[in-house]
Short mmCIF file of C-alpha atoms in Angstrom, two decimals:
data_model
loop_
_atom_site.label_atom_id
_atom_site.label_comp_id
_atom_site.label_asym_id
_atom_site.label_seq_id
_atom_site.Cartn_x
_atom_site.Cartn_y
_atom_site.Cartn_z
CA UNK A 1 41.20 -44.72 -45.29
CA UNK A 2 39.31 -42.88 -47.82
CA UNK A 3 39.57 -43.26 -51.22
CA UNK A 4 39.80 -39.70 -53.27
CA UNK A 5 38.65 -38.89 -56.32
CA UNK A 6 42.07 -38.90 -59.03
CA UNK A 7 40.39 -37.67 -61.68
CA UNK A 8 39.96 -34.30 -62.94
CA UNK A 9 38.49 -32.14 -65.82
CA UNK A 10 39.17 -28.40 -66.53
CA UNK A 11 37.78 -25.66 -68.61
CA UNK A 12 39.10 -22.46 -68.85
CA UNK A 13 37.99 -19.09 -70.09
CA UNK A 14 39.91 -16.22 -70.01
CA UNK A 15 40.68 -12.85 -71.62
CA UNK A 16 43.68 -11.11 -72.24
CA UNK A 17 44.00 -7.48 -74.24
CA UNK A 18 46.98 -9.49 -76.32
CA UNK A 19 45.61 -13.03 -77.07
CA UNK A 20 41.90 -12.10 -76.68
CA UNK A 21 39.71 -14.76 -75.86
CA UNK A 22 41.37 -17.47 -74.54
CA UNK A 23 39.65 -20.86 -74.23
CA UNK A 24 41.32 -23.93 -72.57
CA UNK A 25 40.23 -27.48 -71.56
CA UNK A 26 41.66 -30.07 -70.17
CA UNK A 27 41.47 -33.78 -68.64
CA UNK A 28 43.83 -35.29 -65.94
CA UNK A 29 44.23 -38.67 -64.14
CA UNK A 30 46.54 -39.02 -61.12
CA UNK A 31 46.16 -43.09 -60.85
CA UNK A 32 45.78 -44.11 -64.47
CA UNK A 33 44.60 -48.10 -64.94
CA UNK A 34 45.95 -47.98 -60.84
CA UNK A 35 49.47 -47.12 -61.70
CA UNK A 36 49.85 -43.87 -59.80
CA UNK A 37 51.20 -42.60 -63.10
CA UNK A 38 49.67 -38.95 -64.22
CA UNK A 39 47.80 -38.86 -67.72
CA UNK A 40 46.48 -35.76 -69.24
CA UNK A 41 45.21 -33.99 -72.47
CA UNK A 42 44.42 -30.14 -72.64
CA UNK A 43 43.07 -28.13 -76.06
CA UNK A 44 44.15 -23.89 -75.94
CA UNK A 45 42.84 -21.67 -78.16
CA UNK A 46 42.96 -17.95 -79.14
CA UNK A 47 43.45 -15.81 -81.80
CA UNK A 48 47.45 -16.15 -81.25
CA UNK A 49 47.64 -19.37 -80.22
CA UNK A 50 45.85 -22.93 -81.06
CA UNK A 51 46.98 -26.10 -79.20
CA UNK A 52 46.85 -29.70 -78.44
CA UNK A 53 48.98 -31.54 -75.56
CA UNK A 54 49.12 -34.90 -74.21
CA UNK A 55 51.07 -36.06 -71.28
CA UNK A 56 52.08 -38.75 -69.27
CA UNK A 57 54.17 -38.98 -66.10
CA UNK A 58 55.46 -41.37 -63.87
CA UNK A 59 56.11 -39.59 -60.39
CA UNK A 60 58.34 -42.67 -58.97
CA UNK A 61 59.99 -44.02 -62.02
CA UNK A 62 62.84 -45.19 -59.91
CA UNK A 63 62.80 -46.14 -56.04
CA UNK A 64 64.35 -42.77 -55.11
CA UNK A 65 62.03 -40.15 -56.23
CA UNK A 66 63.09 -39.86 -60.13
CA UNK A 67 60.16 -39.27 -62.30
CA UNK A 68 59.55 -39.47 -66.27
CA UNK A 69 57.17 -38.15 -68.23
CA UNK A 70 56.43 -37.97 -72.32
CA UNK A 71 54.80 -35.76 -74.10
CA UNK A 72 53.05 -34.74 -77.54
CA UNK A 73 51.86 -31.45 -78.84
CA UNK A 74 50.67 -29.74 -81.91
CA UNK A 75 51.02 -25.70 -81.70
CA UNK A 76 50.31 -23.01 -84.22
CA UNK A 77 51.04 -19.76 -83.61
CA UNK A 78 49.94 -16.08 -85.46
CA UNK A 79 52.75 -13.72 -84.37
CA UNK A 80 50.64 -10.84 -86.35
CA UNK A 81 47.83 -11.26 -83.90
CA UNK A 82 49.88 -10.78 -81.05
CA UNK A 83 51.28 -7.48 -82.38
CA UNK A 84 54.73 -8.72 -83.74
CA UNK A 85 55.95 -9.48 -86.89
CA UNK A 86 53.62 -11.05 -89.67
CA UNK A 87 54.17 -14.67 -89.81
CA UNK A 88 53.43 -17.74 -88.68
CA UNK A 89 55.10 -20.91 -86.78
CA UNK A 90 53.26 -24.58 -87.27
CA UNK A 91 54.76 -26.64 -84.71
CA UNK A 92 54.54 -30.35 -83.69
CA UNK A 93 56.77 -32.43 -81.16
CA UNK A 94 57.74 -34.92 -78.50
CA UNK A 95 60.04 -34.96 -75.75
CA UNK A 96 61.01 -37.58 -72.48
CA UNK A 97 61.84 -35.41 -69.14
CA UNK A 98 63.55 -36.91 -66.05
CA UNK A 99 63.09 -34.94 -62.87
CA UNK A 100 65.44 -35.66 -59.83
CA UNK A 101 64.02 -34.10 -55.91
CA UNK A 102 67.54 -32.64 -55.10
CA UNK A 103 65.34 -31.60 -51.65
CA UNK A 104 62.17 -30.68 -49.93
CA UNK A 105 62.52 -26.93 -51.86
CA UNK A 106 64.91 -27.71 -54.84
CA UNK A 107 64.22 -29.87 -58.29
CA UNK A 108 67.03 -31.12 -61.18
CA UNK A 109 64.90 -31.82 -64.51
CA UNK A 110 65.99 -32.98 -67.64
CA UNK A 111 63.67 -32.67 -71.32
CA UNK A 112 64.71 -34.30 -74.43
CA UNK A 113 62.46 -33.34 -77.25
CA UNK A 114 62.27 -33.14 -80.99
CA UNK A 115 60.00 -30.52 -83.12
CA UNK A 116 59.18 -29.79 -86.50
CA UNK A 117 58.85 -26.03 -87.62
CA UNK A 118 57.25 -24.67 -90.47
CA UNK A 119 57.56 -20.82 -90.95
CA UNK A 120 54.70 -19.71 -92.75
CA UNK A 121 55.13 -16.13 -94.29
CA UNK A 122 52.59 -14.09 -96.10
CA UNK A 123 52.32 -10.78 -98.57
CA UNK A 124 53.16 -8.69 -95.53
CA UNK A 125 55.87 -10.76 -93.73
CA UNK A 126 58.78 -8.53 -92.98
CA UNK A 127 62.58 -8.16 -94.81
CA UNK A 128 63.60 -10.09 -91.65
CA UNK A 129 61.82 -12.95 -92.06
CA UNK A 130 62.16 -13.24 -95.86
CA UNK A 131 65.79 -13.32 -95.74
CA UNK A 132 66.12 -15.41 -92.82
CA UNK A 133 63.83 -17.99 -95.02
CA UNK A 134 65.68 -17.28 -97.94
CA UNK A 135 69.16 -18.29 -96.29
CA UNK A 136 68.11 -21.40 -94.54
CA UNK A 137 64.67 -22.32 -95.57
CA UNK A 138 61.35 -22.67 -94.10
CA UNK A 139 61.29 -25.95 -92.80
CA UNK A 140 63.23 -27.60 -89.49
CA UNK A 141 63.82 -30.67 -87.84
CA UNK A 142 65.48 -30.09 -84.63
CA UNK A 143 66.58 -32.27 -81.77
CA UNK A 144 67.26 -30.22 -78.43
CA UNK A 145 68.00 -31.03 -74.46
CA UNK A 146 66.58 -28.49 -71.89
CA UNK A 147 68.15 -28.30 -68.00
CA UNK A 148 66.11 -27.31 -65.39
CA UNK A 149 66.40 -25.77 -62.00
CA UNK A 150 63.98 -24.81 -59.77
CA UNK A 151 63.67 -23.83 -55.93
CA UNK A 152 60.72 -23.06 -54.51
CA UNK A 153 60.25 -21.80 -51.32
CA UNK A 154 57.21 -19.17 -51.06
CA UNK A 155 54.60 -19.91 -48.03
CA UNK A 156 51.69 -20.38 -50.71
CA UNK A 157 50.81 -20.85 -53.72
CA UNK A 158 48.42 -17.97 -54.40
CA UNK A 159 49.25 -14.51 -53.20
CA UNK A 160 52.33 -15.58 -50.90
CA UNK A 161 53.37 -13.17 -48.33
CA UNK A 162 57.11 -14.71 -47.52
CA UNK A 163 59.38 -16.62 -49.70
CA UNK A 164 61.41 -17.10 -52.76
CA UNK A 165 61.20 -18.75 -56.13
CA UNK A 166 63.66 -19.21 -58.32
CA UNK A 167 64.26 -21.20 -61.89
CA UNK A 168 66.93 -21.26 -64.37
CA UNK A 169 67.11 -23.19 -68.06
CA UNK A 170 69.18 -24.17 -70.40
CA UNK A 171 68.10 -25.14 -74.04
CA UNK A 172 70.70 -26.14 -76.59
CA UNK A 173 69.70 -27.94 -79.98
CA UNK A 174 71.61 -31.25 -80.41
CA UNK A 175 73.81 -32.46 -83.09
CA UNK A 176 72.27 -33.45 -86.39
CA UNK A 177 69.72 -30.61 -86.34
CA UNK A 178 68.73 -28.41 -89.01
CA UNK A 179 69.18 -25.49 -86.25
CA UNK A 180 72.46 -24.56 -83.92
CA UNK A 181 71.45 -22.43 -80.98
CA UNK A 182 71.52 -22.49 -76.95
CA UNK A 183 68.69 -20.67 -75.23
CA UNK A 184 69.68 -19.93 -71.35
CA UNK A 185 67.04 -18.10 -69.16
CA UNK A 186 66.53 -17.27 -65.35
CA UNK A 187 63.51 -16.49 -63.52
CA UNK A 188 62.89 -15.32 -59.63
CA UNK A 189 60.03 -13.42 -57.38
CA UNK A 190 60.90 -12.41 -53.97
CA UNK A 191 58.41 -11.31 -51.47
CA UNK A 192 58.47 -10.04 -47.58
CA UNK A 193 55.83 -9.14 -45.29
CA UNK A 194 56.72 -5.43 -43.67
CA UNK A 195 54.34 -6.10 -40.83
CA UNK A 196 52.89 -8.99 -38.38
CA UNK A 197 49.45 -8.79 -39.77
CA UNK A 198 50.92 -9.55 -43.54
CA UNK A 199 49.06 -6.81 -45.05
CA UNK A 200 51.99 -4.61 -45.82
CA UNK A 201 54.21 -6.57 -48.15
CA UNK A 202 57.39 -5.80 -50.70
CA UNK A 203 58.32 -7.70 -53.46
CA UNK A 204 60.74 -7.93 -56.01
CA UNK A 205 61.25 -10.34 -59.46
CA UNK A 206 63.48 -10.28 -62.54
CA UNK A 207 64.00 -12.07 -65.46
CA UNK A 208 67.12 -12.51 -67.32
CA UNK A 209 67.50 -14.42 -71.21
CA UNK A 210 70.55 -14.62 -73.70
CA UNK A 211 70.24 -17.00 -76.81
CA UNK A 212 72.72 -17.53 -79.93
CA UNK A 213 73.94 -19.39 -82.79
CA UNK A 214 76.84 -21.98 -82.36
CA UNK A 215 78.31 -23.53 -85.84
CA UNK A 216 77.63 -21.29 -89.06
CA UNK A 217 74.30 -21.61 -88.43
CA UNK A 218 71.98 -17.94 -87.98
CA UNK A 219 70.20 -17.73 -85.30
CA UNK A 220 66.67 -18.62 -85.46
CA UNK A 221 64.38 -15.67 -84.78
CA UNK A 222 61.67 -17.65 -83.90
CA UNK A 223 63.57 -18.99 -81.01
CA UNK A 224 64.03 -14.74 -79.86
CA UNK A 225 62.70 -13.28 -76.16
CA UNK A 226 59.51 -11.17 -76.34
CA UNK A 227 58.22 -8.90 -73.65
CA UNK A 228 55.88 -6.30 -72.35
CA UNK A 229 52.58 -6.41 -71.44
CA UNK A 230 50.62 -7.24 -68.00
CA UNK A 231 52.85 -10.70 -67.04
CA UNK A 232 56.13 -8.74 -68.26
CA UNK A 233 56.32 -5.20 -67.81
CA UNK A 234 52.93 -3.14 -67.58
CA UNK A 235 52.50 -0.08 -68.90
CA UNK A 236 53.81 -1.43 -72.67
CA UNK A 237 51.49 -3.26 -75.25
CA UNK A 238 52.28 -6.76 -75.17
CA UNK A 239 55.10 -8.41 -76.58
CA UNK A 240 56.24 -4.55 -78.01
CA UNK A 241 59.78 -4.07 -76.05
CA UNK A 242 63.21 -4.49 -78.25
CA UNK A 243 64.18 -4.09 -81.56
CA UNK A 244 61.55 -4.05 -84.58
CA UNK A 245 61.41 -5.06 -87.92
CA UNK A 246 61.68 -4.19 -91.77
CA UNK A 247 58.53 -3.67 -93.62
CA UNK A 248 58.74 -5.23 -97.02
CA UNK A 249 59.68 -3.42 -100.18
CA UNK A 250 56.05 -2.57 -101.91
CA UNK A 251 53.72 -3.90 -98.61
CA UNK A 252 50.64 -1.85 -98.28
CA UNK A 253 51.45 -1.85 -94.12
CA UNK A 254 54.68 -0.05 -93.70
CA UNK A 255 54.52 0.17 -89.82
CA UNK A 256 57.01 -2.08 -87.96
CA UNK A 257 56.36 -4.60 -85.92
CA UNK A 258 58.20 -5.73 -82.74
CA UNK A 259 60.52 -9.07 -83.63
CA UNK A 260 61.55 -10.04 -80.15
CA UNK A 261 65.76 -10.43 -79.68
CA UNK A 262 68.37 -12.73 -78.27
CA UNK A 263 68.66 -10.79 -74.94
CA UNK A 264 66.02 -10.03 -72.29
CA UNK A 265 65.94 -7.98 -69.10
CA UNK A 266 62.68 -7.61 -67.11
CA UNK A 267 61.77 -7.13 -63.34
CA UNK A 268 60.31 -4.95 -61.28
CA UNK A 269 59.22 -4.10 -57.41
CA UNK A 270 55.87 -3.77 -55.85
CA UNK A 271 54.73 -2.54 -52.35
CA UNK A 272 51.82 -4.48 -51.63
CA UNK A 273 48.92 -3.05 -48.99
CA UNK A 274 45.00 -3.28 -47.70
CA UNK A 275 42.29 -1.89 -49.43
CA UNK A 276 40.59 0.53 -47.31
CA UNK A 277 37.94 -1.00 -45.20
CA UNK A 278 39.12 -4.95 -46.60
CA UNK A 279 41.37 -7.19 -44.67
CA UNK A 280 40.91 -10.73 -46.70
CA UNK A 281 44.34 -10.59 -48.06
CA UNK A 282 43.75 -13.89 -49.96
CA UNK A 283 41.03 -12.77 -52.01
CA UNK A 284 42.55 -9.21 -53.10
CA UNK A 285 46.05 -7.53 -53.54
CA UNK A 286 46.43 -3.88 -54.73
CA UNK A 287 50.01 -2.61 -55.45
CA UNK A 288 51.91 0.17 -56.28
CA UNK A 289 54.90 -0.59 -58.66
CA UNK A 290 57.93 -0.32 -61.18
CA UNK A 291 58.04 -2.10 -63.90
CA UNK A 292 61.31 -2.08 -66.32
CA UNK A 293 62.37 -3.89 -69.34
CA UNK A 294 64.19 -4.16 -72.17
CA UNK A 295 64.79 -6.29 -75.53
CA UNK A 296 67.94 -5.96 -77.47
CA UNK A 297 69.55 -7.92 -80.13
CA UNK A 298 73.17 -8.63 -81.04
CA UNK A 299 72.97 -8.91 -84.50
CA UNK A 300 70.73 -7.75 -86.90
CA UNK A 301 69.32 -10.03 -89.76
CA UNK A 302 69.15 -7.08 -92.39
CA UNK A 303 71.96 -4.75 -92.44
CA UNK A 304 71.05 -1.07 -92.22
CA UNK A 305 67.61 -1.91 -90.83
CA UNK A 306 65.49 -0.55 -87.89
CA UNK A 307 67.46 -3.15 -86.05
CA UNK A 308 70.14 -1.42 -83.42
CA UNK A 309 72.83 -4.16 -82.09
CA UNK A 310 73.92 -3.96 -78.89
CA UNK A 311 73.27 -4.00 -74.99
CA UNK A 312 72.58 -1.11 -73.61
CA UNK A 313 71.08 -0.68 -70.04
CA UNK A 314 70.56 3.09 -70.77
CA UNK A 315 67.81 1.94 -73.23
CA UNK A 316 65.86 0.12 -70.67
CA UNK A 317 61.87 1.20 -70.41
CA UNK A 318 60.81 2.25 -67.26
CA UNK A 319 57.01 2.51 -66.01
CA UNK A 320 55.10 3.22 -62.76
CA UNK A 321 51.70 2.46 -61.49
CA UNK A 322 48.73 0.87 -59.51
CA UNK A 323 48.27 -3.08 -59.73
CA UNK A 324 44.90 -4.87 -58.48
CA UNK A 325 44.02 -8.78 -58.56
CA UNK A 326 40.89 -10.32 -57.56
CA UNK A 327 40.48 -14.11 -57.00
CA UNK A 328 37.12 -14.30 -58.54
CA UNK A 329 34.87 -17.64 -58.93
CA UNK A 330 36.17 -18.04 -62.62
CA UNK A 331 39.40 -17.00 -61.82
CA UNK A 332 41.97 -14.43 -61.50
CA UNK A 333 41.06 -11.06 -62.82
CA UNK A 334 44.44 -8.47 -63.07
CA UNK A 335 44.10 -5.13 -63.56
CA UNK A 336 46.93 -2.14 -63.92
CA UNK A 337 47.00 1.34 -64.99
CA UNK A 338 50.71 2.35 -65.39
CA UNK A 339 52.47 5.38 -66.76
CA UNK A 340 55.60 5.27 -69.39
CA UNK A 341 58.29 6.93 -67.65
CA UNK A 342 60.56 7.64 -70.40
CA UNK A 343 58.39 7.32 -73.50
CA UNK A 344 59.73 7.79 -76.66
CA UNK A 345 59.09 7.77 -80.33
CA UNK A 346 57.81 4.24 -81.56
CA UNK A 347 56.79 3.13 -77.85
CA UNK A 348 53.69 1.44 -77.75
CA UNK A 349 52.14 2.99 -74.60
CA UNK A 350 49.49 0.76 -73.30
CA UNK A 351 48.08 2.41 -69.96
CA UNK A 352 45.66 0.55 -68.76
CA UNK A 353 45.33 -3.36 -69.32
CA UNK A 354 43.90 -6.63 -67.57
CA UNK A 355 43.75 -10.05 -67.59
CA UNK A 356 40.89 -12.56 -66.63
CA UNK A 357 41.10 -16.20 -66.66
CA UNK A 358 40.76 -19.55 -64.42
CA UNK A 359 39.36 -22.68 -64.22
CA UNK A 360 36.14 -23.38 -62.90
#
């Protein structure tokens, strides 16, 4: 027997054309004090997003494969650097998760957390916001459970070439919180080889979100779906599908901003093949695809705004294009260059956009 090393350290760099520089480090210990338990702390940063995490997790809190974990963060978010509307969240929170093995492929989890929000608005911040503020305040202490499901079932972890993988969730904020809402997603990725060498491949994923308000409580719009972008549909500016907001009365920026909405529909298809002249298909992976995508809300928070209600499919953005991802020695470095099929006024048309990040 030989004794491996079950410690680990991580530092990050990355670069995104919506976050910017991105900057994340992180610790890890699989056997902490000898326990077998899991112990980590990570640090993010970037000009959306600054946070701190700690975590701790018991892999075989019970004799038949249950695990529990805790953790602790501290998050603050700009939503004006990322291109949507001008506020920001301060966040911090704990939660307890159980996770149950229901198989080799398939996992039940369970979180119980509770957060504190603080909206934080400025001269800019949109009608939107303001009201929502004005209504129910600025300030929450909320208590919520989140369900998890997940399957997995792809042949690898990076750049699969057969397989599934699928994951649904359920958030819904307890009683005695300041907020009322349920948050239910789903996630999945398909992918087929079309020939025996695996360079010709086809795959498929979508992604599916509906949120609302139970009680006579409003919906929280900080808790709404954003997408678009290179890890959502390319061929948008990130974060820029669905409905946008209300400039305020006398601001000196009157342009709208995206404000994300309680429905989401996303997905797309690629047809993976070689590179001319390159057969390592696990260092590259050039595609050709369609993207689609679409953000819509059910209610609007200001009456007689740029906000339009409603679900409609026929409203769904379309785009088309040429993928490429490199497994470099920092990392994995995305490229696309995609076209907006059915641009229209307002669209934020982003055709060409990348990603670079990793540990190293």
């Amino acid at each position: 027997v030989e004794e491996q090393s079950s410690g680990n350290f991580t530092a990050s760099l990355g670069f995104s054309q919506t976050e910017k520089v991105i900057l994340e480090f992180g610790i890890s210990q699989d056997n902490f004090l000898g326990t077998g338990n899991r112990v980590s702390a990570g640090i993010a940063q970037s000009d959306v997003k600054k946070e701190i995490r700690l975590d701790y997790t018991n892999p075989f809190y019970t004799v038949d494969g249950v695990s529990r974990g805790f953790d602790i963060y501290l998050r603050e978010e700009d939503f004006d650097e990322s291109s949507s509307s001008k506020y920001k969240i301060n966040e911090y929170g704990a939660g307890v998760t159980f996770g149950y093995p229901i198989n080799e492929y398939q996992r039940l989890s369970m979180r119980l957390g509770i957060e504190n929000i603080k909206i934080d608005p400025n001269k800019e911040t949109s009608q939107e916001v303001t009201k929502y503020i004005s209504d129910n305040g600025d300030k929450f202490t909320n208590t919520n459970a989140t369900l998890y499901w997940t399957e997995n079932k792809l042949n690898r972890g990076i750049f699969p070439t057969e397989g599934h993988k699928q994951r649904v969730s359920l958030e819904v904020a307890l009683p005695g919180s300041d907020l009322r809402y349920y948050k239910l997603a789903y996630n999945g990725s398909w992918i087929k080889s079309l020939t025996l060498d695996e360079r010709w491949l086809i795959g498929a994923r979508g992604e599916l979100g509906y949120a609302d308000s139970f009680g006579n409580k409003d919906f929280p719009f900080f808790k709404n779906f954003f997408a678009g972008g290179i890890g959502s549909m390319r061929g948008v500016s990130g974060n820029t599908l669905g409905p946008r907001d209300t400039p305020k009365i006398g601001a000196s920026d009157q342009d709208t901003d995206p404000l994300g909405g309680n429905v989401m529909v996303t997905g797309g298809v690629d047809l993976i093949f070689p590179i001319f002249g390159e057969d390592n298909g696990k260092k590259y992976r050039t595609s050709l695809f369609v993207d689609f995508g679409g953000i819509y809300a059910t209610e609007c928070i200001v009456s007689g705004s740029n906000c339009k209600t409603g679900v409609e499919l026929g409203d769904l953005k379309y785009s088309t294009g040429l993928g490429f991802t490199w497994i470099t020695p920092i990392g994995p470095l995305t490229f696309s260059y995609a076209k907006l099929l059915n641009k229209e006024d307002g669209d934020d048309e982003k055709t060409f956009d990348f990603t670079l990040g990793g540990s190293f």
